[in-house]
mmCIF file of C-alpha atoms in Angstrom:
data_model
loop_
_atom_site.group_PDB
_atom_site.id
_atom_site.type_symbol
_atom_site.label_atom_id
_atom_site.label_comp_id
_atom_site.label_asym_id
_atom_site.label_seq_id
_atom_site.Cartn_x
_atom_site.Cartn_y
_atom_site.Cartn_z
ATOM 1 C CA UNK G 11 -23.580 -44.825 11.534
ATOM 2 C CA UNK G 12 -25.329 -42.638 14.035
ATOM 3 C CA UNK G 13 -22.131 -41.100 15.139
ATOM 4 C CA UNK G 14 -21.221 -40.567 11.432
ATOM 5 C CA UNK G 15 -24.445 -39.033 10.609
ATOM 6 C CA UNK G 16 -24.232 -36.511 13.498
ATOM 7 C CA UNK G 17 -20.495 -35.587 12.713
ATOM 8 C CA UNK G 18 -21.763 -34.840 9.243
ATOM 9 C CA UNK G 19 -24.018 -32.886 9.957
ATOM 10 C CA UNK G 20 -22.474 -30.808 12.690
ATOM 11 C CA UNK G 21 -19.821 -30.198 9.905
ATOM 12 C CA UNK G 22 -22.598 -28.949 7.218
ATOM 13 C CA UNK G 23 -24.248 -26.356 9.901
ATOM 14 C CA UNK G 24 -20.776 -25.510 10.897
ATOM 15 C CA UNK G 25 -19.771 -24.799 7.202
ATOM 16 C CA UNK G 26 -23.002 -23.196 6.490
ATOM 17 C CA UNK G 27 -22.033 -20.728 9.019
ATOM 18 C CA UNK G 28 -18.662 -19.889 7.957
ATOM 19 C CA UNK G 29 -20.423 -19.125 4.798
ATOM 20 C CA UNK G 30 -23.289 -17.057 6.556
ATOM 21 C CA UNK G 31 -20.508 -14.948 8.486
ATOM 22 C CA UNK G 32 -18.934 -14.374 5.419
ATOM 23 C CA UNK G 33 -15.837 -15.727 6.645
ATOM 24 C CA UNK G 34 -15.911 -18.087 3.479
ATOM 25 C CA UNK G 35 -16.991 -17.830 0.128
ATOM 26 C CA UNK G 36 -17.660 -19.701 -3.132
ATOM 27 C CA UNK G 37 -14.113 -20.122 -3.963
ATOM 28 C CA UNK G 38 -14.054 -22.236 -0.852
ATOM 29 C CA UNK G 39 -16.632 -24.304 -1.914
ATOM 30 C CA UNK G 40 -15.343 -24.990 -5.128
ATOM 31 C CA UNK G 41 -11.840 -25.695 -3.575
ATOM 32 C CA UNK G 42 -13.422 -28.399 -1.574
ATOM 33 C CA UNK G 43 -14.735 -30.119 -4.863
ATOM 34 C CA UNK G 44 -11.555 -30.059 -6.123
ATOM 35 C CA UNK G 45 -10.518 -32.266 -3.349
ATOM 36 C CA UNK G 46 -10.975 -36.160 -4.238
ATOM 37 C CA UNK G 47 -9.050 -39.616 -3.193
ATOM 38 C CA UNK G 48 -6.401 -38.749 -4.912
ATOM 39 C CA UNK G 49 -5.331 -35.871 -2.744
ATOM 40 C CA UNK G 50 -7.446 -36.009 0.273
ATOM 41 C CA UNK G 51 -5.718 -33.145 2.179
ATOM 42 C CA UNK G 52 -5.518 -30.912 -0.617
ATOM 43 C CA UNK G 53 -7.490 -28.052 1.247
ATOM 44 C CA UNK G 54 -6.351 -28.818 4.596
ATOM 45 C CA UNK G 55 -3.027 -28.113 2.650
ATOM 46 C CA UNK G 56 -3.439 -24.831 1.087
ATOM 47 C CA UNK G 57 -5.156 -24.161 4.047
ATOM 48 C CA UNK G 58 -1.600 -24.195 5.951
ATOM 49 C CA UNK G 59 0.202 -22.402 3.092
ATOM 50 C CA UNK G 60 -2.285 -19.562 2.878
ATOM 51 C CA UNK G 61 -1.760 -19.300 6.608
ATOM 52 C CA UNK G 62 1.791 -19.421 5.999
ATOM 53 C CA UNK G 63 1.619 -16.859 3.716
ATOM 54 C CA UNK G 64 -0.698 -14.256 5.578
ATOM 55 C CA UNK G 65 1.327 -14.409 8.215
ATOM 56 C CA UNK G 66 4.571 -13.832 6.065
ATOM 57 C CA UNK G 67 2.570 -10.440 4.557
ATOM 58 C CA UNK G 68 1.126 -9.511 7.895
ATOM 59 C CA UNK G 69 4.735 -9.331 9.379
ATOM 60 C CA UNK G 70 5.789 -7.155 6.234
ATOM 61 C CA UNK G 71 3.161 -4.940 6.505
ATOM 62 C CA UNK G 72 3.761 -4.440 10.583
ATOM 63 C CA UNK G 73 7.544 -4.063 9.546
ATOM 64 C CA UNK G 74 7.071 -1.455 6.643
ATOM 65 C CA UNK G 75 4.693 0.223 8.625
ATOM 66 C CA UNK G 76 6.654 0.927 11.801
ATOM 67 C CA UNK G 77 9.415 2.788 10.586
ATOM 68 C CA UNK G 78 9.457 6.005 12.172
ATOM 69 C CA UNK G 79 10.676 8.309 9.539
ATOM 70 C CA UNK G 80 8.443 7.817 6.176
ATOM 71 C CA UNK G 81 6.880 4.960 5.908
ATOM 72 C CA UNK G 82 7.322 3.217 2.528
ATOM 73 C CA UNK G 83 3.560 3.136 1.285
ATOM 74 C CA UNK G 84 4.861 1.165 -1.818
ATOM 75 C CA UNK G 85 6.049 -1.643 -0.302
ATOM 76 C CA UNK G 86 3.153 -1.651 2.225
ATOM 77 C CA UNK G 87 0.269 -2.030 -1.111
ATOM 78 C CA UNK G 88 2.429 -4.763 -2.324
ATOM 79 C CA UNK G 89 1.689 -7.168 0.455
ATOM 80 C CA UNK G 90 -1.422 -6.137 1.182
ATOM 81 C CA UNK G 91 -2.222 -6.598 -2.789
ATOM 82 C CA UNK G 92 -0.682 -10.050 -2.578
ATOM 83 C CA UNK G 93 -2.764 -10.947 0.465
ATOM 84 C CA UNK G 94 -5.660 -9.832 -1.566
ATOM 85 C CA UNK G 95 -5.173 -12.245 -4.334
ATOM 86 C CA UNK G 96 -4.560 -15.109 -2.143
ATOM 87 C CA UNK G 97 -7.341 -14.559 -0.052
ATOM 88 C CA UNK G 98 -9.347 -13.760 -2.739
ATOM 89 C CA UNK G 99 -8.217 -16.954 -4.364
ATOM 90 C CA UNK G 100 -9.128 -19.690 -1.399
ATOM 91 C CA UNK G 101 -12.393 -17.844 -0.451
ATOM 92 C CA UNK G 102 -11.098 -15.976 2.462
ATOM 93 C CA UNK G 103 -13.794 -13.335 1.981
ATOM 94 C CA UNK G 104 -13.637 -11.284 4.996
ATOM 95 C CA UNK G 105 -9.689 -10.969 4.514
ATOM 96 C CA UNK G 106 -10.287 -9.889 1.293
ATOM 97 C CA UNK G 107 -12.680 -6.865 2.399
ATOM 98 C CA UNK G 108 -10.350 -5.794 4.656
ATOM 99 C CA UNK G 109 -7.838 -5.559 2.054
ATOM 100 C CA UNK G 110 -9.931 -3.343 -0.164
ATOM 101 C CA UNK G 111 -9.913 -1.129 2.216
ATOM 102 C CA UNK G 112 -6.656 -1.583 3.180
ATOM 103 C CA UNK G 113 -5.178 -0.478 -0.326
ATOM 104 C CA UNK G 114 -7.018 2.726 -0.184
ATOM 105 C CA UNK G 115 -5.166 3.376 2.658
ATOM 106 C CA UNK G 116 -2.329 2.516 1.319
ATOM 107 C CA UNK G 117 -3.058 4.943 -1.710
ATOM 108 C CA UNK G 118 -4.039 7.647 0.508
ATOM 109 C CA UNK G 119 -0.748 7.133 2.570
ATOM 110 C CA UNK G 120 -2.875 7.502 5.798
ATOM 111 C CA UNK G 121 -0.316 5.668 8.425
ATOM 112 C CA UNK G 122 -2.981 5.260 11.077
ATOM 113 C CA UNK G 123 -5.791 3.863 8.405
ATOM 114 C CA UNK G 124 -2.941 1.571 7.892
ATOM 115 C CA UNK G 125 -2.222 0.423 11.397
ATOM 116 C CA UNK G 126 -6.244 0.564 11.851
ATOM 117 C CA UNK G 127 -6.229 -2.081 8.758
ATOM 118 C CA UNK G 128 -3.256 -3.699 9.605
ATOM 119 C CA UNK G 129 -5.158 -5.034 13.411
ATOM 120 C CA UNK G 130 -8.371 -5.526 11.426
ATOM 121 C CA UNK G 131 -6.423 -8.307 9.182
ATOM 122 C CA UNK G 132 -4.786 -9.812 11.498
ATOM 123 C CA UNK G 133 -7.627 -10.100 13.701
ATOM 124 C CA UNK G 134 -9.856 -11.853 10.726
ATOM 125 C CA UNK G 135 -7.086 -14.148 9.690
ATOM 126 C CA UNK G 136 -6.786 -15.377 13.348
ATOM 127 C CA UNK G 137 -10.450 -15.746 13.701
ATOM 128 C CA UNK G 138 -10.516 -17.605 10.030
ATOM 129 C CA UNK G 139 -7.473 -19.535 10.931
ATOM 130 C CA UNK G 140 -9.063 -20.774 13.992
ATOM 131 C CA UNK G 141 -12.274 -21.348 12.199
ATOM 132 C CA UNK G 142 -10.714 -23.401 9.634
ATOM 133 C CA UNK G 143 -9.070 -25.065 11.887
ATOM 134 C CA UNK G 144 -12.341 -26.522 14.022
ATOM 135 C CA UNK G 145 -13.795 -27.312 10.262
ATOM 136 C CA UNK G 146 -11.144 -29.581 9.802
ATOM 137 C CA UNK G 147 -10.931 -31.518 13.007
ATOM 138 C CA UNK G 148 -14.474 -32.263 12.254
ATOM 139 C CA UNK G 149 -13.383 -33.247 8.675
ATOM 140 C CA UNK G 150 -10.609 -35.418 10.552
ATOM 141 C CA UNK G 151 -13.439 -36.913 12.899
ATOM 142 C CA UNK G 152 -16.034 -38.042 10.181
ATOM 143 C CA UNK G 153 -13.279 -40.085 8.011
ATOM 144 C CA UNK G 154 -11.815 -41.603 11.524
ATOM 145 C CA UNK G 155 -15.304 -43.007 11.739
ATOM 146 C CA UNK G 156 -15.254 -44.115 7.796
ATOM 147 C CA UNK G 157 -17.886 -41.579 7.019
ATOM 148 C CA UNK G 158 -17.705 -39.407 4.073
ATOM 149 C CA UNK G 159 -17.242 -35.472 3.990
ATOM 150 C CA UNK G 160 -20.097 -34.131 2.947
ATOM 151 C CA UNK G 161 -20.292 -31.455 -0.001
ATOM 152 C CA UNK G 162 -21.915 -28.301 1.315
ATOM 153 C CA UNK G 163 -23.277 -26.317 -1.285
ATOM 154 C CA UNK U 230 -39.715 -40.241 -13.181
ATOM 155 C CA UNK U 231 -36.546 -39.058 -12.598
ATOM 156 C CA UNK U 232 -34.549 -36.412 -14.403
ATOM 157 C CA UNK U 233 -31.961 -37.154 -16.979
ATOM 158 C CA UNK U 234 -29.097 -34.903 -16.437
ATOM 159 C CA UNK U 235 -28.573 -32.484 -19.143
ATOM 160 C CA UNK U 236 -25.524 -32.122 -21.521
ATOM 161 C CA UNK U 237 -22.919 -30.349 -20.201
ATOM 162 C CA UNK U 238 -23.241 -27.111 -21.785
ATOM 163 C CA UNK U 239 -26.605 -27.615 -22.908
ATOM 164 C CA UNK U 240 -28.883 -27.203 -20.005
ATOM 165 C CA UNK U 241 -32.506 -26.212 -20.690
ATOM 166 C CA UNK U 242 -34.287 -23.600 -18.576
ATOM 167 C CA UNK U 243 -36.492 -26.045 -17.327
ATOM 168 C CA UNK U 244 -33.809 -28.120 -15.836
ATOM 169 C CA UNK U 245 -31.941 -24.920 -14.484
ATOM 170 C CA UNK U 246 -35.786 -23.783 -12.795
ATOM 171 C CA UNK U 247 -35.726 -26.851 -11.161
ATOM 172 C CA UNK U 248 -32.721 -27.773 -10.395
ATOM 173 C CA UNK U 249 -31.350 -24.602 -9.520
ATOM 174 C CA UNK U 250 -29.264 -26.416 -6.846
ATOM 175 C CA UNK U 251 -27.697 -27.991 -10.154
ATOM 176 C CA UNK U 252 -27.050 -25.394 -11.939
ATOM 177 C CA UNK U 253 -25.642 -23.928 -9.407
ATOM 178 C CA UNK U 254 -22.898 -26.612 -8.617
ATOM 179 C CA UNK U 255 -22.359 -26.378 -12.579
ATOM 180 C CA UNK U 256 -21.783 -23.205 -12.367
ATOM 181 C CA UNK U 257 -19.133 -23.706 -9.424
ATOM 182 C CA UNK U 258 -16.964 -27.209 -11.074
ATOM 183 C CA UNK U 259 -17.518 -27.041 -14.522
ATOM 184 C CA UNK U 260 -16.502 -30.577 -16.286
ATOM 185 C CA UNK U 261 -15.109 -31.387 -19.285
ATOM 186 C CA UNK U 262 -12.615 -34.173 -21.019
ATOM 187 C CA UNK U 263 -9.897 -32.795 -23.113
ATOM 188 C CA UNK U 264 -9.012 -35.036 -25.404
ATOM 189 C CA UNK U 265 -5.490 -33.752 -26.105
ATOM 190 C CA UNK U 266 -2.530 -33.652 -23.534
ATOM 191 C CA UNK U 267 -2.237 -29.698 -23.094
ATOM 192 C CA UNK U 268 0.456 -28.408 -21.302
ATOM 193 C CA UNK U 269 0.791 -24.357 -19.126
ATOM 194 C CA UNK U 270 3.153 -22.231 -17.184
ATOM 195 C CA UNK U 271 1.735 -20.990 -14.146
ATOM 196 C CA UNK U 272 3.678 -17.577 -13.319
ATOM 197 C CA UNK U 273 2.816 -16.207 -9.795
ATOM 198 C CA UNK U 274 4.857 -15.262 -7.329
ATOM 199 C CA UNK U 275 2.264 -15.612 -4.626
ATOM 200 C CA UNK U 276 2.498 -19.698 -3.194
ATOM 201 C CA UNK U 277 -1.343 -19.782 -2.454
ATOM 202 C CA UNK U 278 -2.759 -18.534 -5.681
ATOM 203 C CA UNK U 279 0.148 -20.699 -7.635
ATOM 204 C CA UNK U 280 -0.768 -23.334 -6.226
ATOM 205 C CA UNK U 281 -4.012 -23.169 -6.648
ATOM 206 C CA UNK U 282 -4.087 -22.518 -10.240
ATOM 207 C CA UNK U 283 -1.873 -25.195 -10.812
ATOM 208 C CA UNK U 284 -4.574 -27.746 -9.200
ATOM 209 C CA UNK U 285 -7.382 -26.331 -10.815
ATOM 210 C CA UNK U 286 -5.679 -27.119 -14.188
ATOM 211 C CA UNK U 287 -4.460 -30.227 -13.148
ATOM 212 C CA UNK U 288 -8.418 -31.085 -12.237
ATOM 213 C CA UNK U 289 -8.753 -30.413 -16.010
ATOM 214 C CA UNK U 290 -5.874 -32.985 -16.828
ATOM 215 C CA UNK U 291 -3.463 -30.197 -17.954
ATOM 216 C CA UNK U 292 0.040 -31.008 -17.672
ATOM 217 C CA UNK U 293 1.494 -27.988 -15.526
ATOM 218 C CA UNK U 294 4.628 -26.484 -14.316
ATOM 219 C CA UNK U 295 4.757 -22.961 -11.892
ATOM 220 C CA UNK U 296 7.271 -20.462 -11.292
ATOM 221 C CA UNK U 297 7.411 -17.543 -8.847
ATOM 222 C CA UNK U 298 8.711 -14.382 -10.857
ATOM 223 C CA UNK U 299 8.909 -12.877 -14.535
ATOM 224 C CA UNK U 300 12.775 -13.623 -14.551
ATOM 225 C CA UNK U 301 12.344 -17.436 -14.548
ATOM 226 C CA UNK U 302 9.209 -17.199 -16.650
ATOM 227 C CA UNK U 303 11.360 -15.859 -19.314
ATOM 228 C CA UNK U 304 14.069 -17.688 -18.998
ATOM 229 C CA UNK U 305 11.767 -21.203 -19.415
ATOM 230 C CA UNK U 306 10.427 -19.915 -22.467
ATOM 231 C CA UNK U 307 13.748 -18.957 -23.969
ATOM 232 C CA UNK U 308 15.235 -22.242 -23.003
ATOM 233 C CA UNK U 309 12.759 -23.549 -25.686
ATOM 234 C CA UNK U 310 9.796 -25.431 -23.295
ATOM 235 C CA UNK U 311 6.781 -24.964 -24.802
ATOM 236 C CA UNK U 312 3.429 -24.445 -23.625
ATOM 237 C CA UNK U 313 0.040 -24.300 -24.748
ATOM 238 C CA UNK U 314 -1.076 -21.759 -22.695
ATOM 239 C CA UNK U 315 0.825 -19.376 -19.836
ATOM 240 C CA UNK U 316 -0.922 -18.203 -17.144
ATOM 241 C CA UNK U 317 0.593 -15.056 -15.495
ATOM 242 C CA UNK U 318 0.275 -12.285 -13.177
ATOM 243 C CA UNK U 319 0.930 -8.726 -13.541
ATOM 244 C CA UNK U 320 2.674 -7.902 -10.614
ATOM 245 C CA UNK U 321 5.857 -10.503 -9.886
ATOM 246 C CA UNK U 322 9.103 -10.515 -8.230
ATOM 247 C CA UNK U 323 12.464 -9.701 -9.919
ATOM 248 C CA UNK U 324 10.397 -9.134 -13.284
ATOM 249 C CA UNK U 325 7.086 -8.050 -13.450
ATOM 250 C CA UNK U 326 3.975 -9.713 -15.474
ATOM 251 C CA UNK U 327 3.867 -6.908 -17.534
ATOM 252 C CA UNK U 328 7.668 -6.990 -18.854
ATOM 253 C CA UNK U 329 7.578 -10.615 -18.737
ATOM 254 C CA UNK U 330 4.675 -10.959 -21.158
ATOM 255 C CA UNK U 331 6.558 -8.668 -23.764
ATOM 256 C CA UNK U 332 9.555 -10.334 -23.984
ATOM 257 C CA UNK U 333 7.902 -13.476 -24.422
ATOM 258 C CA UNK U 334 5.739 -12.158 -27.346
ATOM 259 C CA UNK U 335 8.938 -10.590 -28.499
ATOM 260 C CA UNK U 336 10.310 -14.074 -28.827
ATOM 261 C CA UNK U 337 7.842 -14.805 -31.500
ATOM 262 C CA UNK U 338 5.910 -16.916 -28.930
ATOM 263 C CA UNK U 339 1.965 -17.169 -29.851
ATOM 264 C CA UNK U 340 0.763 -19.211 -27.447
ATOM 265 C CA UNK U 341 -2.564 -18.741 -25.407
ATOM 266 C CA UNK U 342 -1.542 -16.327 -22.400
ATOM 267 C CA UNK U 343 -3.995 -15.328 -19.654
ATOM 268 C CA UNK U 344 -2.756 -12.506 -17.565
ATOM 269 C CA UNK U 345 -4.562 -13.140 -13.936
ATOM 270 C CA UNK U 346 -4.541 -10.507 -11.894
ATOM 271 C CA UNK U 347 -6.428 -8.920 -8.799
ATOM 272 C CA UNK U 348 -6.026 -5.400 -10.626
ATOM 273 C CA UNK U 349 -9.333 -4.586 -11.567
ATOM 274 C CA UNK U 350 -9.040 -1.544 -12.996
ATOM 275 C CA UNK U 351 -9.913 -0.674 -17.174
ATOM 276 C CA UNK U 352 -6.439 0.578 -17.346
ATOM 277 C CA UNK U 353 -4.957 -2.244 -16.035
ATOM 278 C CA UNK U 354 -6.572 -4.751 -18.259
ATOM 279 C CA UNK U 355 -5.711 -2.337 -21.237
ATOM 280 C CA UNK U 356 -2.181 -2.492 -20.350
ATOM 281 C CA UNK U 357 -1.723 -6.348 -20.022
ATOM 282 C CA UNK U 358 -3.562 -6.581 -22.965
ATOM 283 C CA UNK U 359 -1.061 -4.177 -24.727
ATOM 284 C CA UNK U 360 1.665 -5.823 -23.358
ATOM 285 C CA UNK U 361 0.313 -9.457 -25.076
ATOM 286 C CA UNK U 362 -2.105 -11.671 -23.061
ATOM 287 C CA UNK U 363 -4.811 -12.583 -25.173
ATOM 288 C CA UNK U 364 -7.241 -12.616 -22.320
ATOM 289 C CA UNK U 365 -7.351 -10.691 -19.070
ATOM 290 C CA UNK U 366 -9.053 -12.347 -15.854
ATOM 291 C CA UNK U 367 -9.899 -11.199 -12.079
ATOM 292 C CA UNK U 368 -8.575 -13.317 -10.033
ATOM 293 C CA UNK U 369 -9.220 -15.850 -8.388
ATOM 294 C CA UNK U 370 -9.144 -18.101 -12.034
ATOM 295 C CA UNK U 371 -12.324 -19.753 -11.910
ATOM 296 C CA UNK U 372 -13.667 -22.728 -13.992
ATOM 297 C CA UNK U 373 -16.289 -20.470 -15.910
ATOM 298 C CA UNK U 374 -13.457 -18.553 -17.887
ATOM 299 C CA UNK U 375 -11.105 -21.187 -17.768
ATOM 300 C CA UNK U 376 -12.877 -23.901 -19.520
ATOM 301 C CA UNK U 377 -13.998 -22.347 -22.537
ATOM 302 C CA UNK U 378 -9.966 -21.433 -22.963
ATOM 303 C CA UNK U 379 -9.312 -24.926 -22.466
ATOM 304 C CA UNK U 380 -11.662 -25.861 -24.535
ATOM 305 C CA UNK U 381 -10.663 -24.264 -27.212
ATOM 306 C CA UNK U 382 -7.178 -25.424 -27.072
ATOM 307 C CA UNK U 383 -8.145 -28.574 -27.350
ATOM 308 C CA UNK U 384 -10.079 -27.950 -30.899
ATOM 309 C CA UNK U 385 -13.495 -28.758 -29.507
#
């Protein structure tokens, strides 16, 4: 019970961070409440396909944005407003903020405030991805050792 | 003594005072039963917030089906499914939300439609509103406009 009790709690301070950093938001939390025996990996799943998807946009983006004579702004806001409502939708905060920012580029057709935003997005969905990832080995480790997943508010 | 938990929709202040931890995870998963079987389209073309939507309704119990673009939106809907309530967003493959949404009023269909959309703008939500959803919502779709909607449907 001990080692339950520890696990759980390294996964509430750990989530409490991710929350403090801003990497997650309350459209996390509330994805995590939807989760329940009868689909146990439900967020571990979207997890993946948001993943799956970011890097899908992030590749369209790079490709729309390298092209040496005129860059197609157009297509470039369309991914990046995608990426916007998907992040936006699982709680991805600090995607999402870079996105804002992102689309003004976009408007503005400022290539290099593109390619500036284009790192910057990248960089927080590896960090998230990474982050996510640690969050659910430590999910994976508290139900190996029949504990429950605590609900962090 | 311990507290009796309130109604669902009928907190008092003094519960929400001191339970604001309550409150608070009311705010975030709303419950309710629906007492009839309700059925919607999800229309996004994005997997993630599909997907999503489709679970969050299916939390509620409603009966749901998704597609990825305007085209096949339409297409179910002239095929002759029908569907309390279609959720859609403005900006879709092949089709967009916009288009989709008229062509579906224009087939003399009245049911509830939601356009869900990360547009923010007041022009935006004037032009999916002139195109035929009855209500227009920020995404993500959250539990504290959804329910009432569901509610509703359900004639409580």
């Amino acid at each position: 019970m001990d080692v339950v009790n520890q696990l759980q709690r390294q996964f509430i301070d750990y989530s409490a961070s991710l929350h403090r950093e801003g990497f997650l938001d309350d459209q996390f939390t509330q994805l995590q409440k939807l989760q329940d025996d009868n689909s146990p990996d439900f967020v571990v799943e979207v997890a993946s396909l948001f993943f799956e998807d970011c890097e899908k946009l992030i590749n369209n983006m790079a490709r729309a944005l390298e092209q040496q004579q005129g860059v197609d702004f157009k297509q470039v806001d369309a991914s990046v407003h995608q990426l916007k409502g998907s992040s936006s939708s699982i709680g991805a905060m600090r995607v999402k903020d870079v996105c804002i920012a992102f689309r003004s580029f976009c408007e503005a057709q400022n290539r290099e405030g593109c390619l500036r935003c284009l790192q910057q997005v990248t960089h927080e969905y590896s960090l998230l991805k990474n982050k996510l990832q640690t969050l659910f080995r430590l999910q994976q480790q508290i139900l190996a050792a029949g504990g429950s997943i605590p609900v962090v508010e | 003594m311990a507290p009796t938990l309130p109604s669902s929709d009928q907190a008092s202040d003094q519960d929400n005072w001191d339970n604001g931890r309550l409150a608070r995870k009311r705010q975030l998963l709303i419950e309710i039963v629906l007492r009839n079987k309700l059925t919607a389209l999800v229309v996004d073309g994005d997997t993630t917030c599909r997907v999503l939507e489709q679970l969050l309704l299916r939390s509620y119990g409603v009966q749901t089906q998704g597609v990825d673009n305007g085209r096949d939106a339409v297409a179910l809907i002239a095929s002759g499914v029908k569907f309390d309530l279609i959720i859609i967003d403005m900006i879709l493959p092949v089709l967009n939300g916009l288009e989709a949404t008229r062509q579906i009023r224009d087939m003399g269909v009245h049911c509830k439609m939601l356009g869900v959309t990360i547009c923010s703008g007041e022009s935006e939500r004037q032009v999916f509103l002139a195109a035929g959803v009855d209500v227009f919502i920020e995404k993500p779709l959250d539990p504290e406009h959804l329910v009432p909607i569901l509610r509703e449907l359900d004639g409580q």
